[in-house]
Coordinates of C-alpha atoms in Angstrom, one line a residue:
Chain A
X195 CA 78.5 43.7 49.7
X196 CA 80.0 43.4 53.1
X197 CA 82.3 40.5 53.7
X198 CA 79.8 38.8 56.0
X199 CA 77.2 38.8 53.2
X200 CA 79.7 37.4 50.8
X201 CA 80.7 34.6 53.2
X202 CA 77.1 33.7 53.9
X203 CA 76.3 33.8 50.3
X204 CA 79.2 31.6 49.5
X205 CA 78.3 29.2 52.3
X206 CA 74.8 28.9 51.1
X207 CA 75.9 28.4 47.6
X208 CA 78.2 25.6 48.8
X209 CA 75.4 24.0 50.7
X210 CA 73.0 24.0 47.8
X211 CA 75.3 22.7 45.1
X212 CA 77.7 19.8 45.0
X213 CA 80.9 20.5 46.7
X214 CA 83.8 20.3 44.2
X215 CA 86.3 17.9 45.8
X216 CA 89.7 19.4 46.3
X217 CA 92.2 16.6 45.6
X218 CA 94.5 17.5 48.4
X219 CA 92.0 17.5 51.2
X220 CA 90.9 14.0 52.4
X221 CA 87.6 12.9 51.1
X222 CA 85.6 12.8 54.3
X223 CA 86.5 16.3 55.5
X224 CA 86.0 17.9 52.0
X225 CA 82.6 16.4 51.5
X226 CA 81.0 17.7 54.7
X227 CA 79.2 21.0 54.7
X228 CA 82.0 22.5 56.6
X229 CA 80.5 25.8 57.5
X230 CA 79.1 24.2 60.7
X231 CA 82.5 23.0 61.7
X232 CA 84.6 25.0 64.0
X233 CA 88.0 24.3 65.6
X234 CA 87.7 23.5 69.3
X235 CA 89.9 25.3 71.8
X236 CA 92.3 22.4 71.9
X237 CA 92.5 22.2 68.2
X238 CA 93.2 26.0 68.0
X239 CA 96.2 25.6 70.2
X240 CA 97.5 22.7 68.2
X241 CA 96.9 24.7 65.0
X242 CA 98.8 27.7 66.2
X243 CA 101.8 25.5 67.1
X244 CA 101.8 23.7 63.8
X245 CA 101.3 27.0 62.0
X246 CA 104.6 28.3 63.5
X247 CA 106.3 25.1 62.4
X248 CA 105.0 25.5 58.9
X249 CA 106.1 29.2 58.7
X250 CA 109.6 28.4 59.8
X251 CA 110.0 25.9 57.0
X252 CA 108.2 27.5 54.1
X253 CA 108.7 31.2 54.4
X254 CA 112.6 31.4 54.5
X255 CA 112.8 29.1 51.4
X256 CA 110.1 31.0 49.5
X257 CA 111.6 34.4 50.4
X258 CA 115.1 33.2 49.3
X259 CA 113.8 31.9 46.0
X260 CA 111.8 35.1 45.2
X261 CA 114.8 37.3 46.2
X262 CA 117.1 35.4 43.9
X263 CA 114.6 35.7 41.1
X264 CA 114.4 39.5 41.4
X265 CA 118.2 39.8 41.7
X266 CA 118.5 37.8 38.6
X267 CA 116.2 40.2 36.8
X268 CA 118.5 43.1 37.8
X269 CA 121.6 41.3 36.7
X270 CA 121.1 42.1 33.0
X271 CA 121.1 45.8 33.7
X272 CA 124.1 45.6 36.0
X273 CA 126.0 43.3 33.5
X274 CA 125.8 46.1 30.9
X275 CA 128.1 48.1 33.1
X276 CA 130.4 45.2 33.6
X277 CA 131.3 44.8 29.9
X278 CA 128.5 42.6 28.5
X279 CA 128.1 44.5 25.3
X280 CA 131.8 44.6 24.5
X281 CA 132.3 40.9 25.2
X282 CA 129.4 39.7 23.1
X283 CA 130.1 42.3 20.4
X284 CA 126.6 43.7 20.6
X285 CA 125.8 46.6 18.4
X286 CA 122.8 48.8 17.9
X287 CA 119.6 47.6 19.6
X288 CA 120.8 44.1 20.3
X289 CA 121.1 44.6 24.1
X290 CA 117.6 45.9 24.2
X291 CA 116.4 42.9 22.2
X292 CA 118.0 40.6 24.7
X293 CA 116.1 42.4 27.4
X294 CA 112.8 42.3 25.6
X295 CA 112.9 38.7 24.5
X296 CA 112.8 37.5 28.2
X297 CA 109.3 38.9 28.5
X298 CA 108.2 37.3 25.2
X299 CA 109.2 33.9 26.7
X300 CA 107.5 34.7 30.0
X301 CA 104.2 35.8 28.5
X302 CA 104.1 33.0 26.0
X303 CA 104.6 30.3 28.6
X304 CA 102.0 31.7 31.1
X305 CA 99.1 29.6 29.7
X306 CA 101.3 26.5 29.4
X307 CA 102.6 26.9 33.0
X308 CA 99.1 27.0 34.5
X309 CA 98.2 23.8 32.6
X310 CA 101.5 22.2 33.8
X311 CA 100.2 22.7 37.4
X312 CA 97.8 19.8 36.8
X313 CA 100.8 17.5 36.7
X314 CA 102.2 18.9 39.9
X315 CA 102.2 15.8 42.0
X316 CA 104.7 16.8 44.5
X317 CA 105.0 20.6 44.8
X318 CA 108.5 20.4 46.5
X319 CA 109.8 18.5 43.5
X320 CA 108.0 20.8 41.0
X321 CA 109.3 23.9 42.6
X322 CA 112.7 22.5 43.2
X323 CA 113.0 21.4 39.6
X324 CA 111.9 24.7 38.0
X325 CA 113.9 26.8 40.5
X326 CA 117.0 24.7 39.7
X327 CA 116.3 24.9 36.0
X328 CA 116.1 28.7 35.8
X329 CA 119.1 29.0 38.1
X330 CA 120.9 26.7 35.7
X331 CA 119.9 28.7 32.6
X332 CA 120.9 31.9 34.4
X333 CA 124.3 30.5 35.3
X334 CA 124.8 29.3 31.7
X335 CA 124.3 32.8 30.5
X336 CA 127.9 33.2 31.5
X337 CA 128.9 30.9 28.6
X338 CA 127.2 33.0 25.9
X339 CA 129.6 34.2 23.3
X340 CA 127.5 36.2 20.9
X341 CA 124.2 37.9 20.2
X342 CA 122.4 34.8 19.0
X343 CA 123.3 32.8 22.1
X344 CA 122.2 35.7 24.3
X345 CA 118.7 35.9 22.7
X346 CA 118.2 32.1 22.9
X347 CA 119.3 32.1 26.5
X348 CA 117.1 34.9 27.6
X349 CA 114.1 33.5 25.8
X350 CA 114.4 30.2 27.6
X351 CA 115.0 32.0 30.9
X352 CA 111.6 33.7 30.4
X353 CA 110.1 30.4 29.4
X354 CA 111.0 28.6 32.7
X355 CA 110.2 31.4 35.0
X356 CA 106.5 31.2 34.4
X357 CA 106.0 27.6 35.6
X358 CA 108.2 28.5 38.6
X359 CA 105.9 31.4 39.6
X360 CA 102.7 29.4 38.9
X361 CA 104.1 26.7 41.1
X362 CA 105.0 28.9 44.0
X363 CA 101.6 30.6 44.1
X364 CA 99.7 27.3 43.8
X365 CA 101.8 25.9 46.6
X366 CA 101.2 28.9 48.9
X367 CA 97.5 28.7 48.3
X368 CA 97.5 25.1 49.5
X369 CA 99.3 25.9 52.8
X370 CA 98.0 29.3 53.8
X371 CA 94.3 29.9 54.4
X372 CA 92.7 33.2 54.0
X373 CA 91.9 34.0 57.6
X374 CA 95.6 33.4 58.5
X375 CA 96.7 35.9 56.0
X376 CA 94.1 38.4 56.9
X377 CA 95.9 39.2 60.2
Chain B
X1385 CA 110.7 43.6 36.2
X1386 CA 107.9 41.2 35.5
X1387 CA 104.7 41.4 37.4
X1388 CA 103.6 38.1 38.8
X1389 CA 100.0 37.4 38.0
X1390 CA 99.3 34.5 40.3
X1391 CA 100.9 36.2 43.3
X1392 CA 98.6 39.2 42.9
X1393 CA 95.6 37.1 42.1
X1394 CA 96.1 35.0 45.3
X1395 CA 96.6 38.0 47.5
X1396 CA 93.4 39.4 46.1
X1397 CA 91.6 36.2 47.0
X1398 CA 93.1 36.0 50.4
X1399 CA 92.9 39.5 51.8
X1400 CA 90.1 41.9 52.5
X1401 CA 90.0 44.5 49.9
X1402 CA 90.7 47.3 52.4
X1403 CA 93.9 45.8 53.7
X1404 CA 95.1 44.7 50.3
X1405 CA 97.1 47.7 49.2
X1406 CA 99.5 47.6 52.1
X1407 CA 100.1 43.8 51.6
X1408 CA 100.7 44.1 47.8
X1409 CA 103.2 46.9 48.5
X1410 CA 105.0 44.6 51.0
X1411 CA 105.2 42.0 48.3
X1412 CA 106.2 44.4 45.6
X1413 CA 108.9 45.9 47.8
X1414 CA 110.7 42.6 47.6
X1415 CA 111.4 43.5 44.0
X1416 CA 112.7 46.8 45.1
X1417 CA 115.0 45.5 47.8
X1418 CA 116.5 43.2 45.3
X1419 CA 117.1 46.1 43.0
X1420 CA 119.2 47.7 45.7
X1421 CA 121.1 44.6 46.7
X1422 CA 121.5 43.1 43.3
X1423 CA 123.4 46.2 42.2
X1424 CA 125.5 46.2 45.4
X1425 CA 126.5 42.6 44.8
X1426 CA 127.2 43.5 41.2
X1427 CA 129.5 46.4 42.3
X1428 CA 131.4 44.0 44.6
X1429 CA 131.9 41.5 41.8
X1430 CA 133.0 44.1 39.4
X1431 CA 135.6 45.4 41.8
X1432 CA 136.8 42.0 42.9
X1433 CA 136.4 39.4 40.2
X1434 CA 136.8 41.2 37.0
X1435 CA 139.1 39.1 34.8
X1436 CA 139.6 36.5 37.5
X1437 CA 140.5 33.1 35.8
X1438 CA 139.9 34.8 32.4
X1439 CA 136.2 35.5 33.0
X1440 CA 134.7 39.0 32.8
X1441 CA 132.9 40.3 35.8
X1442 CA 129.4 39.9 34.2
X1443 CA 130.1 36.2 33.6
X1444 CA 131.0 35.8 37.3
X1445 CA 127.8 37.7 38.2
X1446 CA 125.7 35.2 36.4
X1447 CA 127.6 32.2 37.6
X1448 CA 127.3 33.2 41.2
X1449 CA 123.6 34.2 41.1
X1450 CA 122.8 31.1 39.1
X1451 CA 124.6 28.8 41.6
X1452 CA 122.8 30.3 44.6
X1453 CA 119.5 29.8 42.8
X1454 CA 120.3 26.1 42.0
X1455 CA 121.1 25.8 45.7
X1456 CA 117.8 27.4 46.5
X1457 CA 116.2 24.8 44.2
X1458 CA 117.7 22.0 46.3
X1459 CA 116.4 23.7 49.4
X1460 CA 112.9 23.7 47.9
X1461 CA 113.1 20.0 47.2
X1462 CA 114.6 19.0 50.5
X1463 CA 113.0 21.4 52.9
X1464 CA 109.5 22.3 51.6
X1465 CA 106.7 20.0 52.8
X1466 CA 104.4 18.8 50.0
X1467 CA 100.9 18.6 51.5
X1468 CA 99.7 18.6 55.1
X1469 CA 98.6 14.9 54.8
X1470 CA 101.9 13.7 53.5
X1471 CA 104.2 15.7 55.8
X1472 CA 105.9 13.2 58.0
X1473 CA 107.0 15.7 60.6
X1474 CA 103.4 16.3 61.7
X1475 CA 101.7 13.9 64.2
X1476 CA 98.4 12.5 63.0
X1477 CA 96.6 14.8 65.4
X1478 CA 98.3 17.9 64.0
X1479 CA 97.6 16.7 60.5
X1480 CA 93.9 16.3 61.2
X1481 CA 93.7 19.8 62.7
X1482 CA 95.4 21.5 59.8
X1483 CA 93.4 19.7 57.1
X1484 CA 90.2 20.5 59.0
X1485 CA 91.2 24.2 59.2
X1486 CA 91.9 24.2 55.4
X1487 CA 88.6 22.5 54.6
X1488 CA 86.6 24.9 56.8
X1489 CA 88.3 27.8 55.1
X1490 CA 87.7 26.6 51.6
X1491 CA 84.0 26.0 52.4
X1492 CA 83.4 29.5 53.7
X1493 CA 85.8 31.4 51.6
X1494 CA 85.0 33.2 48.4
X1495 CA 84.2 30.2 46.2
X1496 CA 82.4 29.6 43.0
X1497 CA 79.8 26.9 43.4
X1498 CA 80.2 24.2 40.7
X1499 CA 76.6 24.3 39.6
X1500 CA 76.5 27.5 37.6
X1501 CA 79.2 26.8 35.0
X1502 CA 80.7 29.8 36.7
X1503 CA 84.3 29.2 35.6
X1504 CA 83.4 29.5 31.9
X1505 CA 81.0 32.3 32.6
X1506 CA 83.6 34.2 34.7
X1507 CA 86.0 33.8 31.8
X1508 CA 83.6 35.3 29.3
X1509 CA 82.5 38.1 31.6
X1510 CA 86.1 39.2 32.2
X1511 CA 86.7 39.6 28.5
X1512 CA 83.5 41.5 28.0
X1513 CA 84.0 44.0 30.8
X1514 CA 85.5 47.4 29.6
X1515 CA 86.9 48.0 33.1
X1516 CA 89.4 45.3 32.5
X1517 CA 90.8 47.0 29.5
X1518 CA 90.9 50.4 31.1
X1519 CA 92.8 49.0 34.0
X1520 CA 95.1 47.1 31.6
X1521 CA 95.8 50.4 29.8
X1522 CA 96.7 52.1 33.1
X1523 CA 99.0 49.3 34.2
X1524 CA 100.6 49.0 30.8
X1525 CA 101.4 52.7 30.8
X1526 CA 103.0 52.6 34.2
X1527 CA 105.0 49.5 33.3
X1528 CA 106.3 51.2 30.2
X1529 CA 107.1 54.4 32.1
X1530 CA 109.0 52.4 34.7
X1531 CA 111.2 50.8 32.0
X1532 CA 114.1 53.0 33.1
X1533 CA 114.7 50.5 35.9
X1534 CA 116.2 48.1 33.3
X1535 CA 118.7 50.8 32.4
X1536 CA 119.2 52.3 35.8
X1537 CA 122.9 51.5 36.0
X1538 CA 123.4 53.0 32.6
X1539 CA 121.6 56.2 33.5
X1540 CA 123.5 56.6 36.7
X1541 CA 126.7 56.0 34.8
X1542 CA 125.9 59.2 32.8
X1543 CA 126.7 61.1 36.0
X1544 CA 130.4 60.5 35.2
X1545 CA 131.6 58.1 37.9
X1546 CA 133.3 54.8 37.4
X1547 CA 131.2 51.7 36.8
X1548 CA 131.7 50.4 40.3
X1549 CA 130.6 53.6 41.9
X1550 CA 127.6 53.8 39.5
X1551 CA 126.4 50.4 40.6
X1552 CA 126.7 51.5 44.2
X1553 CA 124.8 54.7 43.5
X1554 CA 121.8 52.8 42.1
X1555 CA 121.0 51.4 45.5
X1556 CA 119.8 54.5 47.5
X1557 CA 116.9 55.4 45.2
X1558 CA 115.6 51.8 45.3
X1559 CA 115.9 51.8 49.1
X1560 CA 114.0 55.0 49.4
X1561 CA 111.4 53.6 47.0
X1562 CA 110.9 50.5 49.2
X1563 CA 110.0 52.6 52.3
X1564 CA 107.9 55.0 50.2
X1565 CA 105.8 52.3 48.7
X1566 CA 105.1 50.8 52.1
X1567 CA 103.9 54.2 53.3
X1568 CA 102.0 54.7 50.2
X1569 CA 100.2 51.4 50.4
X1570 CA 99.4 51.8 54.1
X1571 CA 98.0 55.3 53.5
X1572 CA 95.9 54.1 50.6
X1573 CA 94.4 51.4 52.8
X1574 CA 93.9 53.8 55.7
X1575 CA 92.0 56.4 53.6
X1576 CA 90.4 53.8 51.5
X1577 CA 91.1 55.7 48.3
X1578 CA 92.6 54.2 45.2
X1579 CA 92.3 56.7 42.5
X1580 CA 94.2 59.6 44.1
X1581 CA 96.9 57.3 45.4
X1582 CA 97.4 56.0 41.8
X1583 CA 97.3 59.4 40.3
X1584 CA 99.5 61.7 42.5
X1585 CA 102.9 60.0 42.1
X1586 CA 102.8 60.2 38.3
X1587 CA 103.3 64.0 38.0
X1588 CA 106.2 63.7 40.4
X1589 CA 107.7 61.0 38.1
X1590 CA 107.2 63.4 35.1
X1591 CA 109.1 66.1 37.0
X1592 CA 111.9 63.6 37.6
X1593 CA 112.1 62.7 33.9
X1594 CA 112.2 66.4 32.9
X1595 CA 115.0 67.2 35.4
X1596 CA 117.0 64.3 34.0
X1597 CA 116.5 65.5 30.4
X1598 CA 117.5 69.1 30.9
X1599 CA 120.1 69.7 33.6
X1600 CA 123.8 68.9 33.7
X1601 CA 124.2 69.3 37.5
X1602 CA 125.1 66.1 39.3
X1603 CA 123.0 66.9 42.4
X1604 CA 119.9 67.7 40.3
X1605 CA 120.3 64.6 38.1
X1606 CA 120.8 62.3 41.1
X1607 CA 117.9 63.8 42.8
X1608 CA 115.8 63.2 39.7
X1609 CA 116.3 59.4 40.2
X1610 CA 114.6 59.7 43.6
X1611 CA 111.7 61.4 41.8
X1612 CA 111.6 58.8 39.0
X1613 CA 111.1 55.9 41.4
X1614 CA 107.7 57.3 42.4
X1615 CA 106.2 55.5 39.5
X1616 CA 106.6 52.2 41.4
X1617 CA 104.0 53.5 44.0
X1618 CA 101.0 53.3 41.6
X1619 CA 102.4 50.1 40.1
X1620 CA 102.4 48.4 43.5
X1621 CA 98.7 49.1 44.1
X1622 CA 97.1 48.6 40.7
X1623 CA 96.0 45.1 41.5
X1624 CA 94.5 46.2 44.8
X1625 CA 92.5 48.7 42.9
X1626 CA 91.5 46.2 40.2
X1627 CA 90.3 43.7 42.8
X1628 CA 88.2 46.4 44.5
X1629 CA 86.7 47.3 41.1
X1630 CA 86.0 43.8 39.9
X1631 CA 85.1 41.9 43.1
X1632 CA 82.6 39.2 42.0
X1633 CA 82.3 36.5 40.8
X1634 CA 85.8 35.2 41.8
X1635 CA 86.3 33.4 38.5
X1636 CA 85.8 36.7 36.7
X1637 CA 88.1 38.5 39.0
X1638 CA 91.0 36.0 38.6
X1639 CA 90.6 35.9 34.9
X1640 CA 90.5 39.7 34.9
X1641 CA 93.7 39.9 36.8
X1642 CA 95.4 37.5 34.4
X1643 CA 94.2 39.5 31.4
X1644 CA 95.5 42.8 33.0
X1645 CA 98.8 41.2 33.8
X1646 CA 99.3 39.7 30.4
X1647 CA 98.4 42.9 28.5
X1648 CA 100.5 45.0 30.8
X1649 CA 103.6 42.9 30.7
X1650 CA 103.7 43.5 26.9
X1651 CA 104.9 46.9 27.9
X1652 CA 108.2 45.4 28.8
X1653 CA 108.6 44.0 25.3
X1654 CA 108.8 47.3 23.4
X1655 CA 110.0 49.7 26.1
X1656 CA 113.6 48.6 26.1
X1657 CA 113.9 50.0 22.6
X1658 CA 113.4 53.5 23.9
X1659 CA 116.9 53.5 25.3
X1660 CA 119.1 53.6 22.2
X1661 CA 122.7 54.2 23.0
X1662 CA 123.2 57.4 21.0
X1663 CA 121.0 59.3 23.3
X1664 CA 123.5 59.5 26.1
X1665 CA 123.6 61.4 28.4
X1666 CA 120.2 63.0 28.4
X1667 CA 118.2 60.2 26.9
X1668 CA 115.7 62.7 25.7
X1669 CA 113.7 60.4 23.4
X1670 CA 113.4 57.7 26.1
X1671 CA 112.3 60.1 28.8
X1672 CA 110.0 61.8 26.4
X1673 CA 108.3 58.5 25.6
X1674 CA 108.2 57.8 29.3
X1675 CA 106.4 61.1 30.0
X1676 CA 103.9 60.3 27.2
X1677 CA 103.1 57.0 28.9
X1678 CA 102.8 58.7 32.3
X1679 CA 100.2 61.0 30.8
X1680 CA 98.4 58.0 29.3
X1681 CA 98.4 56.3 32.7
X1682 CA 96.8 59.4 34.2
X1683 CA 94.1 59.5 31.5
X1684 CA 93.3 55.8 31.9
X1685 CA 93.1 56.2 35.7
X1686 CA 90.8 59.1 35.3
X1687 CA 88.6 57.2 32.9
X1688 CA 88.4 54.3 35.4
X1689 CA 87.6 56.6 38.2
X1690 CA 84.7 58.0 36.1
X1691 CA 83.5 54.4 35.3
X1692 CA 83.5 53.5 39.0
X1693 CA 81.8 56.7 40.0
X1694 CA 79.1 56.0 37.5
X1695 CA 78.7 52.5 39.0
X1696 CA 78.5 53.9 42.5
X1697 CA 75.8 56.4 41.6
X1698 CA 73.8 53.6 39.8
X1699 CA 73.9 51.5 43.0
X1700 CA 72.9 54.6 45.1
X1701 CA 70.0 55.1 42.7
X1702 CA 68.9 51.4 43.0
X1703 CA 69.0 51.6 46.8
X1704 CA 66.0 53.9 46.8
X1705 CA 63.1 51.4 46.7
X1706 CA 60.5 53.9 45.7
X1707 CA 62.2 55.0 42.5
X1708 CA 60.9 53.0 39.5
X1709 CA 63.7 51.1 37.8
X1710 CA 64.6 51.9 34.2
X1711 CA 64.9 49.0 31.7
X1712 CA 68.6 49.2 31.7
X1713 CA 68.8 49.0 35.4
X1714 CA 66.6 45.9 35.4
X1715 CA 68.7 44.4 32.7
X1716 CA 71.9 44.8 34.8
X1717 CA 70.2 43.5 37.9
X1718 CA 68.8 40.4 36.0
X1719 CA 72.3 39.7 34.6
X1720 CA 73.9 40.0 38.0
X1721 CA 71.3 37.7 39.4
X1722 CA 71.9 35.2 36.7
X1723 CA 75.6 35.2 37.3
X1724 CA 75.3 34.9 41.0
X1725 CA 72.5 32.3 40.8
X1726 CA 70.1 34.3 43.0
X1727 CA 67.0 36.5 42.4
X1728 CA 66.9 40.1 41.5
X1729 CA 65.5 41.0 44.9
X1730 CA 68.5 39.3 46.6
X1731 CA 70.9 41.1 44.5
X1732 CA 69.3 44.4 45.2
X1733 CA 69.3 43.6 48.9
X1734 CA 72.9 42.6 48.9
X1735 CA 74.1 45.7 47.0
X1736 CA 72.6 48.0 49.6
X1737 CA 75.3 49.8 51.3
X1738 CA 78.0 48.6 49.0
X1739 CA 80.2 51.1 47.2
X1740 CA 83.2 50.5 45.0
X1741 CA 86.4 51.9 46.4
X1742 CA 87.4 54.9 44.4

């Protein structure tokens, strides 16, 4: 199927069946069969200007947050070379368990985090809360004194990262339209 | 490193399938940049803050990274706008334009109409499709084989240098990897091929593992790291391939992506245990296991290629109007028509000229 066929197919489907209202888009705009709507020249100019404003606010913050998340992921490997195992008296496979349990928490909370999005009233608050939360848990890893504490800490870290990612993706989907991202 | 289901799902929904591989590699390379810089920061902290105020360097590492993240959380709360309608910085005119644009896009984009119970159906369809499981197997195998990334500093430390120098030495292979995955994704889009671009980096990775397991020479072992990071190239494009193989309906596609991601991330649960400490410096058991999973990835990829080749030849066969359709073909057409909510003739017409990207 070419993309044109897909779009026409989708547009026809939308026309023939009730449009599912999207709660963030004002009622009168969402209910119209919008495939006949086009932006006027004037509107296109306004839209480009606003788009730049949006990009300047959203992208730096989102990039910063993602970068910190990935760096945090690498910390555990680097920490091993900085004396983590000796300080926490880890023996045998305990370091590996600390690594593995993060993913257990992450996978377990994936379903829950997608459900949690239904309660995402203000995305900025939702994102800010979960980012701050996993930053806090990550910083508190510095207080861990033994293996048990490490496992608990890593598990909860995985647990809060999932809502964070779900939130970021949901948020980006509300601000960036497909045509914008195709270029 | 964890793969992010929703990011990949969204990019699949937002980009055309041809251009997807380059963009997912751009996204994926963020992970790799942080691999480089995270370790450089760690090296700096180790050399400067070790023992400061009675805290070990790794505690400082977590404190610093955690605090920057909490700051980023505040930035999210203060800077990010909520929705176009509620953003006070926009004039009413601008607000109207943006919401109109979003509404137009959501009406003409790849949507599921509400009337066909398509969400539930997409969910069921995704679980019943064998392609999903083959792709999960391929991705799971590559994730397991790339588990060395969690032990990268430890492996580099076997080269014999101090911990600070080892952390610094981790950065160049990651940086090389970033540029290589960009090139890889771009080439994959340009030549519109998925299978060979998934397949060819894996033997290179295997060679890297073998070199690390067998030689003692510093140059050869450090070079082997640059070969090992080739495994990130297929990882960066597996979702692009999956989205091309399971394009419609959108509900099925997003559920399929979630299933693939969930199954594949389980690879990170058992793979850390390959690297038991008594294997230093060659880590033969770990690398042997990694090689085994590389081979498994190649097998799954070949299997998937065979599945998609079969689909393409079925479509080619159906295109020929004069050929009488077998029962099985009619069954498949009827099922597709039921899912799409159209007739068999429409489905046949739409599928003309369409081929899955191999």
